[in-house]
PDB file of C-alpha atoms and ligand atoms in Angstrom:
ATOM      1  CA  MET A  25      43.534  24.950  12.973  1.00  0.00           C
ATOM      2  CA  ASN A  26      40.685  27.161  14.170  1.00  0.00           C
ATOM      3  CA  VAL A  27      38.971  29.348  11.626  1.00  0.00           C
ATOM      4  CA  LEU A  28      36.855  32.445  12.129  1.00  0.00           C
ATOM      5  CA  ASN A  29      33.092  32.459  11.549  1.00  0.00           C
ATOM      6  CA  GLN A  30      32.085  35.746   9.957  1.00  0.00           C
ATOM      7  CA  SER A  31      28.550  36.933  10.475  1.00  0.00           C
ATOM      8  CA  ILE A  32      26.823  38.053   7.263  1.00  0.00           C
ATOM      9  CA  GLU A  33      24.415  40.968   7.499  1.00  0.00           C
ATOM     10  CA  LEU A  34      22.127  41.507   4.520  1.00  0.00           C
ATOM     11  CA  PRO A  35      18.594  42.974   4.422  1.00  0.00           C
ATOM     12  CA  ILE A  36      17.050  39.718   3.169  1.00  0.00           C
ATOM     13  CA  ILE A  37      18.563  37.779   6.091  1.00  0.00           C
ATOM     14  CA  THR A  38      17.147  40.220   8.672  1.00  0.00           C
ATOM     15  CA  GLN A  39      13.800  40.339   6.897  1.00  0.00           C
ATOM     16  CA  LYS A  40      13.437  36.542   6.975  1.00  0.00           C
ATOM     17  CA  LYS A  41      14.534  36.415  10.647  1.00  0.00           C
ATOM     18  CA  VAL A  42      17.291  33.877  10.077  1.00  0.00           C
ATOM     19  CA  SER A  43      21.016  34.285  10.683  1.00  0.00           C
ATOM     20  CA  LEU A  44      23.951  33.434   8.436  1.00  0.00           C
ATOM     21  CA  ALA A  45      27.627  33.045   9.219  1.00  0.00           C
ATOM     22  CA  ILE A  46      30.475  31.958   6.950  1.00  0.00           C
ATOM     23  CA  LYS A  47      33.300  29.786   8.173  1.00  0.00           C
ATOM     24  CA  ARG A  48      36.316  31.401   6.555  1.00  0.00           C
ATOM     25  CA  GLU A  49      38.278  28.283   5.624  1.00  0.00           C
ATOM     26  CA  ASP A  50      39.498  30.305   2.645  1.00  0.00           C
ATOM     27  CA  MET A  51      41.661  32.288   5.089  1.00  0.00           C
ATOM     28  CA  ILE A  52      43.822  29.257   5.945  1.00  0.00           C
ATOM     29  CA  HIS A  53      46.168  29.970   3.051  1.00  0.00           C
ATOM     30  CA  PRO A  54      45.902  31.562  -0.423  1.00  0.00           C
ATOM     31  CA  PHE A  55      46.914  28.337  -2.191  1.00  0.00           C
ATOM     32  CA  ILE A  56      46.382  25.414   0.182  1.00  0.00           C
ATOM     33  CA  SER A  57      43.061  26.774   1.260  1.00  0.00           C
ATOM     34  CA  GLY A  58      39.802  25.506   2.582  1.00  0.00           C
ATOM     35  CA  ASN A  59      38.927  21.890   2.194  1.00  0.00           C
ATOM     36  CA  LYS A  60      42.038  21.118   0.137  1.00  0.00           C
ATOM     37  CA  TYR A  61      44.166  21.914   3.177  1.00  0.00           C
ATOM     38  CA  ARG A  62      41.942  19.660   5.301  1.00  0.00           C
ATOM     39  CA  LYS A  63      42.141  16.846   2.759  1.00  0.00           C
ATOM     40  CA  LEU A  64      45.895  17.010   2.414  1.00  0.00           C
ATOM     41  CA  LYS A  65      46.764  17.201   6.096  1.00  0.00           C
ATOM     42  CA  TYR A  66      46.675  13.487   7.012  1.00  0.00           C
ATOM     43  CA  ASN A  67      47.545  12.270   3.516  1.00  0.00           C
ATOM     44  CA  LEU A  68      50.714  14.323   3.541  1.00  0.00           C
ATOM     45  CA  GLN A  69      51.591  13.030   6.981  1.00  0.00           C
ATOM     46  CA  GLN A  70      51.027   9.462   5.752  1.00  0.00           C
ATOM     47  CA  ALA A  71      53.174  10.037   2.652  1.00  0.00           C
ATOM     48  CA  ILE A  72      55.988  11.400   4.808  1.00  0.00           C
ATOM     49  CA  ASP A  73      55.655   8.718   7.514  1.00  0.00           C
ATOM     50  CA  SER A  74      55.718   5.944   4.911  1.00  0.00           C
ATOM     51  CA  LYS A  75      58.850   7.544   3.396  1.00  0.00           C
ATOM     52  CA  SER A  76      57.185   7.874   0.005  1.00  0.00           C
ATOM     53  CA  ARG A  77      59.415   9.213  -2.715  1.00  0.00           C
ATOM     54  CA  CYS A  78      56.699  11.415  -4.120  1.00  0.00           C
ATOM     55  CA  LEU A  79      53.042  12.348  -4.039  1.00  0.00           C
ATOM     56  CA  LEU A  80      51.052  11.659  -7.208  1.00  0.00           C
ATOM     57  CA  THR A  81      47.569  12.944  -7.832  1.00  0.00           C
ATOM     58  CA  PHE A  82      45.038  13.895 -10.495  1.00  0.00           C
ATOM     59  CA  GLY A  83      43.215  17.035 -11.587  1.00  0.00           C
ATOM     60  CA  GLY A  84      41.763  19.217 -14.302  1.00  0.00           C
ATOM     61  CA  ALA A  85      43.301  22.384 -15.675  1.00  0.00           C
ATOM     62  CA  PHE A  86      41.962  24.687 -12.950  1.00  0.00           C
ATOM     63  CA  SER A  87      42.078  22.227 -10.077  1.00  0.00           C
ATOM     64  CA  ASN A  88      42.340  23.695  -6.572  1.00  0.00           C
ATOM     65  CA  HIS A  89      43.576  20.280  -5.457  1.00  0.00           C
ATOM     66  CA  ILE A  90      46.486  20.347  -7.932  1.00  0.00           C
ATOM     67  CA  ALA A  91      47.520  23.841  -6.783  1.00  0.00           C
ATOM     68  CA  ALA A  92      47.272  22.854  -3.113  1.00  0.00           C
ATOM     69  CA  THR A  93      49.192  19.584  -3.556  1.00  0.00           C
ATOM     70  CA  ALA A  94      51.975  21.298  -5.500  1.00  0.00           C
ATOM     71  CA  TYR A  95      52.398  23.942  -2.817  1.00  0.00           C
ATOM     72  CA  ALA A  96      52.204  21.510   0.094  1.00  0.00           C
ATOM     73  CA  GLY A  97      54.762  19.249  -1.605  1.00  0.00           C
ATOM     74  CA  ARG A  98      57.281  22.052  -1.905  1.00  0.00           C
ATOM     75  CA  GLU A  99      56.725  23.162   1.708  1.00  0.00           C
ATOM     76  CA  ASN A 100      57.271  19.606   2.940  1.00  0.00           C
ATOM     77  CA  ASN A 101      60.122  18.713   0.590  1.00  0.00           C
ATOM     78  CA  ILE A 102      58.261  15.963  -1.159  1.00  0.00           C
ATOM     79  CA  LYS A 103      58.209  15.697  -4.930  1.00  0.00           C
ATOM     80  CA  THR A 104      54.776  15.986  -6.540  1.00  0.00           C
ATOM     81  CA  ILE A 105      53.399  14.628  -9.817  1.00  0.00           C
ATOM     82  CA  GLY A 106      50.133  15.840 -11.301  1.00  0.00           C
ATOM     83  CA  ILE A 107      48.265  13.718 -13.846  1.00  0.00           C
ATOM     84  CA  ILE A 108      46.418  16.435 -15.759  1.00  0.00           C
ATOM     85  CA  ARG A 109      43.244  15.907 -17.782  1.00  0.00           C
ATOM     86  CA  GLY A 110      43.639  17.005 -21.422  1.00  0.00           C
ATOM     87  CA  GLU A 111      46.581  16.313 -23.746  1.00  0.00           C
ATOM     88  CA  GLU A 112      46.027  19.585 -25.576  1.00  0.00           C
ATOM     89  CA  LEU A 113      47.202  21.494 -22.505  1.00  0.00           C
ATOM     90  CA  GLU A 114      50.744  20.245 -22.940  1.00  0.00           C
ATOM     91  CA  ALA A 115      51.297  22.835 -25.680  1.00  0.00           C
ATOM     92  CA  LYS A 116      49.689  25.712 -23.794  1.00  0.00           C
ATOM     93  CA  TRP A 117      50.055  25.100 -20.067  1.00  0.00           C
ATOM     94  CA  GLU A 118      51.819  28.467 -19.774  1.00  0.00           C
ATOM     95  CA  GLN A 119      48.486  30.183 -20.427  1.00  0.00           C
ATOM     96  CA  ASN A 120      46.922  28.479 -17.434  1.00  0.00           C
ATOM     97  CA  PRO A 121      47.616  30.191 -14.091  1.00  0.00           C
ATOM     98  CA  THR A 122      46.913  27.068 -11.996  1.00  0.00           C
ATOM     99  CA  LEU A 123      49.348  24.938 -14.005  1.00  0.00           C
ATOM    100  CA  VAL A 124      51.967  27.697 -14.058  1.00  0.00           C
ATOM    101  CA  PHE A 125      51.696  27.889 -10.278  1.00  0.00           C
ATOM    102  CA  ALA A 126      51.900  24.101  -9.871  1.00  0.00           C
ATOM    103  CA  LYS A 127      54.974  23.881 -12.087  1.00  0.00           C
ATOM    104  CA  ALA A 128      56.632  26.776 -10.245  1.00  0.00           C
ATOM    105  CA  GLN A 129      56.258  24.746  -7.025  1.00  0.00           C
ATOM    106  CA  GLY A 130      58.150  21.926  -8.727  1.00  0.00           C
ATOM    107  CA  MET A 131      55.228  19.691  -9.640  1.00  0.00           C
ATOM    108  CA  GLU A 132      55.874  17.387 -12.588  1.00  0.00           C
ATOM    109  CA  LEU A 133      52.899  17.694 -14.924  1.00  0.00           C
ATOM    110  CA  VAL A 134      51.863  14.662 -16.956  1.00  0.00           C
ATOM    111  CA  PHE A 135      49.182  15.427 -19.536  1.00  0.00           C
ATOM    112  CA  VAL A 136      46.844  12.604 -20.499  1.00  0.00           C
ATOM    113  CA  SER A 137      43.871  12.334 -22.825  1.00  0.00           C
ATOM    114  CA  ARG A 138      40.332  12.432 -21.478  1.00  0.00           C
ATOM    115  CA  GLU A 139      40.002   8.693 -22.237  1.00  0.00           C
ATOM    116  CA  VAL A 140      43.044   7.843 -20.170  1.00  0.00           C
ATOM    117  CA  TYR A 141      42.028  10.252 -17.407  1.00  0.00           C
ATOM    118  CA  LYS A 142      38.685   8.482 -17.046  1.00  0.00           C
ATOM    119  CA  LYS A 143      40.557   5.368 -15.899  1.00  0.00           C
ATOM    120  CA  LYS A 144      41.919   7.166 -12.818  1.00  0.00           C
ATOM    121  CA  HIS A 145      39.992   4.899 -10.420  1.00  0.00           C
ATOM    122  CA  GLU A 146      40.723   1.617 -12.227  1.00  0.00           C
ATOM    123  CA  VAL A 147      43.021  -0.795 -10.425  1.00  0.00           C
ATOM    124  CA  ALA A 148      44.921  -1.679 -13.607  1.00  0.00           C
ATOM    125  CA  PHE A 149      45.665   1.969 -14.339  1.00  0.00           C
ATOM    126  CA  ILE A 150      46.709   2.685 -10.754  1.00  0.00           C
ATOM    127  CA  ASN A 151      49.046  -0.320 -10.879  1.00  0.00           C
ATOM    128  CA  GLN A 152      50.524   0.982 -14.103  1.00  0.00           C
ATOM    129  CA  LEU A 153      51.183   4.332 -12.403  1.00  0.00           C
ATOM    130  CA  LYS A 154      52.661   2.593  -9.364  1.00  0.00           C
ATOM    131  CA  ALA A 155      55.086   0.762 -11.647  1.00  0.00           C
ATOM    132  CA  ALA A 156      56.000   3.882 -13.616  1.00  0.00           C
ATOM    133  CA  TYR A 157      56.417   6.080 -10.519  1.00  0.00           C
ATOM    134  CA  LYS A 158      57.884   3.675  -7.980  1.00  0.00           C
ATOM    135  CA  GLY A 159      57.535   4.610  -4.327  1.00  0.00           C
ATOM    136  CA  CYS A 160      54.860   7.222  -4.956  1.00  0.00           C
ATOM    137  CA  TYR A 161      51.960   7.882  -2.606  1.00  0.00           C
ATOM    138  CA  ILE A 162      48.856   8.019  -4.804  1.00  0.00           C
ATOM    139  CA  LEU A 163      46.077  10.388  -3.838  1.00  0.00           C
ATOM    140  CA  PRO A 164      42.771  10.090  -5.739  1.00  0.00           C
ATOM    141  CA  GLU A 165      41.220  12.919  -7.758  1.00  0.00           C
ATOM    142  CA  GLY A 166      40.025  15.767  -5.594  1.00  0.00           C
ATOM    143  CA  GLY A 167      42.042  14.223  -2.751  1.00  0.00           C
ATOM    144  CA  ALA A 168      39.039  12.230  -1.533  1.00  0.00           C
ATOM    145  CA  ASN A 169      39.911   9.177   0.561  1.00  0.00           C
ATOM    146  CA  ALA A 170      39.465   8.085   4.173  1.00  0.00           C
ATOM    147  CA  LEU A 171      42.350  10.239   5.431  1.00  0.00           C
ATOM    148  CA  ALA A 172      40.955  13.256   3.556  1.00  0.00           C
ATOM    149  CA  ILE A 173      37.593  12.769   5.215  1.00  0.00           C
ATOM    150  CA  LYS A 174      39.298  12.514   8.596  1.00  0.00           C
ATOM    151  CA  GLY A 175      40.813  15.945   7.895  1.00  0.00           C
ATOM    152  CA  CYS A 176      37.416  17.356   6.872  1.00  0.00           C
ATOM    153  CA  GLU A 177      35.935  16.141  10.149  1.00  0.00           C
ATOM    154  CA  GLU A 178      38.005  18.945  11.736  1.00  0.00           C
ATOM    155  CA  ILE A 179      36.172  21.732   9.860  1.00  0.00           C
ATOM    156  CA  LEU A 180      33.361  21.896  12.428  1.00  0.00           C
ATOM    157  CA  THR A 181      34.403  22.524  16.018  1.00  0.00           C
ATOM    158  CA  ALA A 182      32.706  22.509  19.424  1.00  0.00           C
ATOM    159  CA  ALA A 183      32.024  26.246  18.946  1.00  0.00           C
ATOM    160  CA  ASP A 184      29.720  25.445  15.999  1.00  0.00           C
ATOM    161  CA  ARG A 185      27.210  23.358  17.939  1.00  0.00           C
ATOM    162  CA  ASP A 186      24.579  26.107  18.071  1.00  0.00           C
ATOM    163  CA  PHE A 187      24.050  26.254  14.318  1.00  0.00           C
ATOM    164  CA  ASP A 188      20.955  24.493  12.995  1.00  0.00           C
ATOM    165  CA  VAL A 189      22.002  24.017   9.369  1.00  0.00           C
ATOM    166  CA  ILE A 190      25.478  23.616   7.868  1.00  0.00           C
ATOM    167  CA  CYS A 191      25.774  24.391   4.139  1.00  0.00           C
ATOM    168  CA  CYS A 192      28.660  23.447   1.893  1.00  0.00           C
ATOM    169  CA  ALA A 193      29.602  23.043  -1.755  1.00  0.00           C
ATOM    170  CA  VAL A 194      29.975  19.499  -3.094  1.00  0.00           C
ATOM    171  CA  GLY A 195      32.382  18.160  -5.728  1.00  0.00           C
ATOM    172  CA  THR A 196      33.439  14.576  -5.025  1.00  0.00           C
ATOM    173  CA  GLY A 197      31.506  14.575  -1.738  1.00  0.00           C
ATOM    174  CA  GLY A 198      34.518  14.018   0.514  1.00  0.00           C
ATOM    175  CA  THR A 199      34.206  17.312   2.326  1.00  0.00           C
ATOM    176  CA  ILE A 200      30.516  17.007   3.084  1.00  0.00           C
ATOM    177  CA  ALA A 201      31.097  13.445   4.340  1.00  0.00           C
ATOM    178  CA  GLY A 202      33.594  14.785   6.887  1.00  0.00           C
ATOM    179  CA  ILE A 203      31.200  17.547   7.913  1.00  0.00           C
ATOM    180  CA  ILE A 204      28.325  15.065   8.278  1.00  0.00           C
ATOM    181  CA  ASN A 205      30.463  12.849  10.493  1.00  0.00           C
ATOM    182  CA  SER A 206      31.303  15.660  12.880  1.00  0.00           C
ATOM    183  CA  ALA A 207      27.907  17.410  12.871  1.00  0.00           C
ATOM    184  CA  GLU A 208      25.681  17.102  15.941  1.00  0.00           C
ATOM    185  CA  PRO A 209      22.623  14.825  15.618  1.00  0.00           C
ATOM    186  CA  GLN A 210      20.246  17.812  15.762  1.00  0.00           C
ATOM    187  CA  GLN A 211      22.115  19.679  13.006  1.00  0.00           C
ATOM    188  CA  ARG A 212      21.244  19.305   9.336  1.00  0.00           C
ATOM    189  CA  VAL A 213      23.907  19.348   6.624  1.00  0.00           C
ATOM    190  CA  LEU A 214      22.850  20.695   3.254  1.00  0.00           C
ATOM    191  CA  GLY A 215      25.129  20.160   0.254  1.00  0.00           C
ATOM    192  CA  PHE A 216      25.105  22.122  -3.006  1.00  0.00           C
ATOM    193  CA  PRO A 217      26.632  20.041  -5.828  1.00  0.00           C
ATOM    194  CA  ALA A 218      28.727  22.103  -8.228  1.00  0.00           C
ATOM    195  CA  LEU A 219      28.105  19.563 -10.986  1.00  0.00           C
ATOM    196  CA  LYS A 220      25.227  17.619 -12.467  1.00  0.00           C
ATOM    197  CA  GLY A 221      24.539  14.007 -11.617  1.00  0.00           C
ATOM    198  CA  ASP A 222      23.006  11.696  -9.060  1.00  0.00           C
ATOM    199  CA  PHE A 223      26.103   9.612  -8.432  1.00  0.00           C
ATOM    200  CA  LEU A 224      27.122  11.816  -5.495  1.00  0.00           C
ATOM    201  CA  LYS A 225      24.631  10.431  -2.993  1.00  0.00           C
ATOM    202  CA  GLU A 226      26.138   6.962  -3.157  1.00  0.00           C
ATOM    203  CA  ASP A 227      29.676   8.299  -2.841  1.00  0.00           C
ATOM    204  CA  ILE A 228      28.719  10.302   0.234  1.00  0.00           C
ATOM    205  CA  CYS A 229      26.929   7.323   1.814  1.00  0.00           C
ATOM    206  CA  LYS A 230      30.158   5.313   1.538  1.00  0.00           C
ATOM    207  CA  PHE A 231      31.908   7.650   3.971  1.00  0.00           C
ATOM    208  CA  ALA A 232      29.182   9.413   5.933  1.00  0.00           C
ATOM    209  CA  GLN A 233      28.040   7.754   9.139  1.00  0.00           C
ATOM    210  CA  ASN A 234      24.918   9.852   9.791  1.00  0.00           C
ATOM    211  CA  LYS A 235      21.689  10.444   7.910  1.00  0.00           C
ATOM    212  CA  ASN A 236      21.005  14.080   8.781  1.00  0.00           C
ATOM    213  CA  TRP A 237      21.967  15.461   5.380  1.00  0.00           C
ATOM    214  CA  ASP A 238      20.581  16.275   1.980  1.00  0.00           C
ATOM    215  CA  LEU A 239      21.705  17.585  -1.408  1.00  0.00           C
ATOM    216  CA  ASN A 240      20.129  20.449  -3.344  1.00  0.00           C
ATOM    217  CA  ASN A 241      20.768  20.136  -7.064  1.00  0.00           C
ATOM    218  CA  GLN A 242      19.072  23.370  -8.107  1.00  0.00           C
ATOM    219  CA  PHE A 243      22.186  25.510  -8.168  1.00  0.00           C
ATOM    220  CA  ASN A 244      24.763  23.760 -10.366  1.00  0.00           C
ATOM    221  CA  PHE A 245      24.428  26.403 -13.123  1.00  0.00           C
ATOM    222  CA  GLY A 246      24.548  23.837 -15.891  1.00  0.00           C
ATOM    223  CA  GLY A 247      27.482  21.770 -14.649  1.00  0.00           C
ATOM    224  CA  TYR A 248      31.039  21.734 -13.400  1.00  0.00           C
ATOM    225  CA  ALA A 249      32.856  25.075 -13.895  1.00  0.00           C
ATOM    226  CA  LYS A 250      29.916  26.376 -15.964  1.00  0.00           C
ATOM    227  CA  VAL A 251      29.003  29.948 -15.113  1.00  0.00           C
ATOM    228  CA  THR A 252      26.383  32.500 -16.117  1.00  0.00           C
ATOM    229  CA  THR A 253      26.385  36.289 -16.053  1.00  0.00           C
ATOM    230  CA  GLU A 254      23.875  36.077 -13.213  1.00  0.00           C
ATOM    231  CA  LEU A 255      26.334  34.044 -11.125  1.00  0.00           C
ATOM    232  CA  ILE A 256      29.264  36.398 -11.831  1.00  0.00           C
ATOM    233  CA  THR A 257      27.128  39.425 -10.973  1.00  0.00           C
ATOM    234  CA  PHE A 258      26.068  37.723  -7.750  1.00  0.00           C
ATOM    235  CA  ILE A 259      29.697  37.013  -6.758  1.00  0.00           C
ATOM    236  CA  ASN A 260      30.687  40.633  -7.416  1.00  0.00           C
ATOM    237  CA  THR A 261      27.706  42.067  -5.519  1.00  0.00           C
ATOM    238  CA  PHE A 262      28.254  39.720  -2.581  1.00  0.00           C
ATOM    239  CA  LYS A 263      31.890  40.852  -2.390  1.00  0.00           C
ATOM    240  CA  LYS A 264      30.830  44.499  -2.359  1.00  0.00           C
ATOM    241  CA  GLN A 265      28.237  43.915   0.354  1.00  0.00           C
ATOM    242  CA  THR A 266      30.170  41.597   2.674  1.00  0.00           C
ATOM    243  CA  ASN A 267      33.833  41.853   1.677  1.00  0.00           C
ATOM    244  CA  VAL A 268      33.854  38.068   1.194  1.00  0.00           C
ATOM    245  CA  GLN A 269      35.317  36.828  -2.082  1.00  0.00           C
ATOM    246  CA  LEU A 270      33.587  33.729  -3.438  1.00  0.00           C
ATOM    247  CA  ASP A 271      34.884  31.475  -6.217  1.00  0.00           C
ATOM    248  CA  PRO A 272      32.848  30.735  -9.365  1.00  0.00           C
ATOM    249  CA  VAL A 273      33.111  26.925  -9.333  1.00  0.00           C
ATOM    250  CA  TYR A 274      31.986  26.024  -5.804  1.00  0.00           C
ATOM    251  CA  THR A 275      31.368  28.624  -3.108  1.00  0.00           C
ATOM    252  CA  GLY A 276      29.676  31.167  -5.414  1.00  0.00           C
ATOM    253  CA  LYS A 277      27.075  28.589  -6.446  1.00  0.00           C
ATOM    254  CA  MET A 278      26.536  27.443  -2.865  1.00  0.00           C
ATOM    255  CA  MET A 279      26.069  30.969  -1.526  1.00  0.00           C
ATOM    256  CA  PHE A 280      23.753  31.851  -4.425  1.00  0.00           C
ATOM    257  CA  GLY A 281      21.717  28.816  -3.391  1.00  0.00           C
ATOM    258  CA  VAL A 282      21.729  29.632   0.324  1.00  0.00           C
ATOM    259  CA  LEU A 283      20.448  33.168  -0.287  1.00  0.00           C
ATOM    260  CA  ASP A 284      17.874  31.952  -2.808  1.00  0.00           C
ATOM    261  CA  LEU A 285      16.551  29.441  -0.267  1.00  0.00           C
ATOM    262  CA  ILE A 286      16.418  32.163   2.414  1.00  0.00           C
ATOM    263  CA  ARG A 287      14.490  34.421   0.010  1.00  0.00           C
ATOM    264  CA  ASN A 288      12.000  31.622  -0.687  1.00  0.00           C
ATOM    265  CA  ASP A 289      11.339  30.830   2.996  1.00  0.00           C
ATOM    266  CA  TYR A 290      13.030  27.426   2.864  1.00  0.00           C
ATOM    267  CA  PHE A 291      14.410  28.019   6.388  1.00  0.00           C
ATOM    268  CA  LYS A 292      12.092  28.606   9.366  1.00  0.00           C
ATOM    269  CA  PRO A 293      12.434  31.981  11.114  1.00  0.00           C
ATOM    270  CA  GLY A 294      15.095  31.680  13.804  1.00  0.00           C
ATOM    271  CA  THR A 295      17.216  29.195  11.836  1.00  0.00           C
ATOM    272  CA  LYS A 296      20.945  29.661  12.421  1.00  0.00           C
ATOM    273  CA  ILE A 297      22.804  28.848   9.215  1.00  0.00           C
ATOM    274  CA  LEU A 298      26.535  28.240   8.878  1.00  0.00           C
ATOM    275  CA  ALA A 299      27.963  28.200   5.344  1.00  0.00           C
ATOM    276  CA  ILE A 300      31.447  26.758   4.832  1.00  0.00           C
ATOM    277  CA  HIS A 301      33.761  28.811   2.621  1.00  0.00           C
ATOM    278  CA  THR A 302      35.803  25.955   1.205  1.00  0.00           C
ATOM    279  CA  GLY A 303      38.299  28.281  -0.540  1.00  0.00           C
ATOM    280  CA  GLY A 304      39.157  27.863  -4.225  1.00  0.00           C
ATOM    281  CA  LEU A 305      40.073  31.492  -4.844  1.00  0.00           C
ATOM    282  CA  GLN A 306      43.187  30.540  -6.833  1.00  0.00           C
ATOM    283  CA  GLY A 307      40.859  29.524  -9.677  1.00  0.00           C
ATOM    284  CA  ILE A 308      39.496  33.022 -10.269  1.00  0.00           C
ATOM    285  CA  GLU A 309      42.360  34.148 -12.496  1.00  0.00           C
ATOM    286  CA  GLY A 310      41.926  31.190 -14.837  1.00  0.00           C
ATOM    287  CA  MET A 311      38.167  31.645 -14.945  1.00  0.00           C
ATOM    288  CA  ASN A 312      38.606  35.338 -15.773  1.00  0.00           C
ATOM    289  CA  ASN A 313      40.842  34.396 -18.718  1.00  0.00           C
ATOM    290  CA  LEU A 314      37.994  32.272 -20.076  1.00  0.00           C
ATOM    291  CA  LEU A 315      35.381  34.969 -19.405  1.00  0.00           C
ATOM    292  CA  LYS A 316      37.521  37.559 -21.217  1.00  0.00           C
ATOM    293  CA  LYS A 317      37.635  35.337 -24.306  1.00  0.00           C
ATOM    294  CA  LYS A 318      33.847  35.030 -24.246  1.00  0.00           C
ATOM    295  CA  ASN A 319      33.355  38.766 -23.652  1.00  0.00           C
ATOM    296  CA  LEU A 320      31.501  38.083 -20.405  1.00  0.00           C
ATOM    297  CA  PRO A 321      31.748  40.183 -17.244  1.00  0.00           C
ATOM    298  CA  LEU A 322      34.768  39.401 -15.039  1.00  0.00           C
ATOM    299  CA  ILE A 323      35.024  38.463 -11.368  1.00  0.00           C
ATOM    300  CA  HIS A 324      36.440  41.404  -9.412  1.00  0.00           C
ATOM    301  CA  ASP A 325      39.075  40.145  -7.002  1.00  0.00           C
TER     302      ASP A 325
HETATM  303  C1  LIG B 406      37.286  20.798  -4.202  1.00  0.00           C
HETATM  304  C2  LIG B 406      36.383  21.853  -3.668  1.00  0.00           C
HETATM  305  C3  LIG B 406      35.086  21.568  -3.205  1.00  0.00           C
HETATM  306  C4  LIG B 406      34.484  20.190  -3.296  1.00  0.00           C
HETATM  307  O1  LIG B 406      34.968  19.342  -2.329  1.00  0.00           O
HETATM  308  P1  LIG B 406      34.634  17.776  -2.403  1.00  0.00           P
HETATM  309  O2  LIG B 406      35.259  17.235  -1.195  1.00  0.00           O
HETATM  310  O3  LIG B 406      35.298  17.273  -3.654  1.00  0.00           O
HETATM  311  O4  LIG B 406      33.185  17.623  -2.444  1.00  0.00           O
HETATM  312  C5  LIG B 406      34.337  22.591  -2.689  1.00  0.00           C
HETATM  313  N1  LIG B 406      34.819  23.857  -2.653  1.00  0.00           N
HETATM  314  C6  LIG B 406      36.036  24.166  -3.095  1.00  0.00           C
HETATM  315  C7  LIG B 406      36.464  25.581  -3.068  1.00  0.00           C
HETATM  316  C8  LIG B 406      36.868  23.190  -3.618  1.00  0.00           C
HETATM  317  O5  LIG B 406      38.083  23.511  -4.080  1.00  0.00           O
END
């Protein structure tokens, strides 16, 4: 699937003599969008080819991966099971737009405590799930495995060879690993983690074959799914100026970072920057529900 690169024109970009384009992976689909589409593509094929009875995966309450898997399962006639972090949600899943969507697609939601959820990578726990849900294809949290990375290697195409720097948001690191693998040797890949922690580098090294990449930890806004009024205001202003909707968990933080680095002369004049819009727009409604409760400004979508 080929996706449009949209050129972004803002005074600061012209002033600093760089250029910025956004790869609109968010346009792939409203629910299986961006990198979650890329990550599912070969996993879904594998689940179908191996005649799996169902597709089981893991996610938090606002997970883009859960929404995407649920939708893709329905489209491909394969049952889906979501192991959801947080027992307390069982009583109030109807207040959560992502979970309502997933359930409407036919996903079976299994709520587990945070302690149990932490075991999601342990062999013993996976074996327990395999026994309980016989014949299921198990996809790790965030959909990150070798087949997911293979899908993410298709984000960059031959038409992107002229860019000097590729920027993308980082969660588990699967997406950036795919981008690193398909980037040209002269290109640099710059990742913006959406969460705190140093563990990501090792995870990325496991899958990435090249060394032309780096992470910038300055723009995580306090951690995963944490937002500030400054970030929300930025997302709303950016939408007004460019007509591009960003999400508050990943792409908003990345783009805030990219523009901050441009403003502070991080990129040499003449640098051609490509930022990947990895999608995630389905999460805005849920985030707005939280912002409303806290009396904070809302994301205009
Ligand atoms: C999941 C997600 C990411 C992070 O991808 P990883 O492969 O886990 O690093 C980035 N952006 C969006 C919109 C996402 O949904």
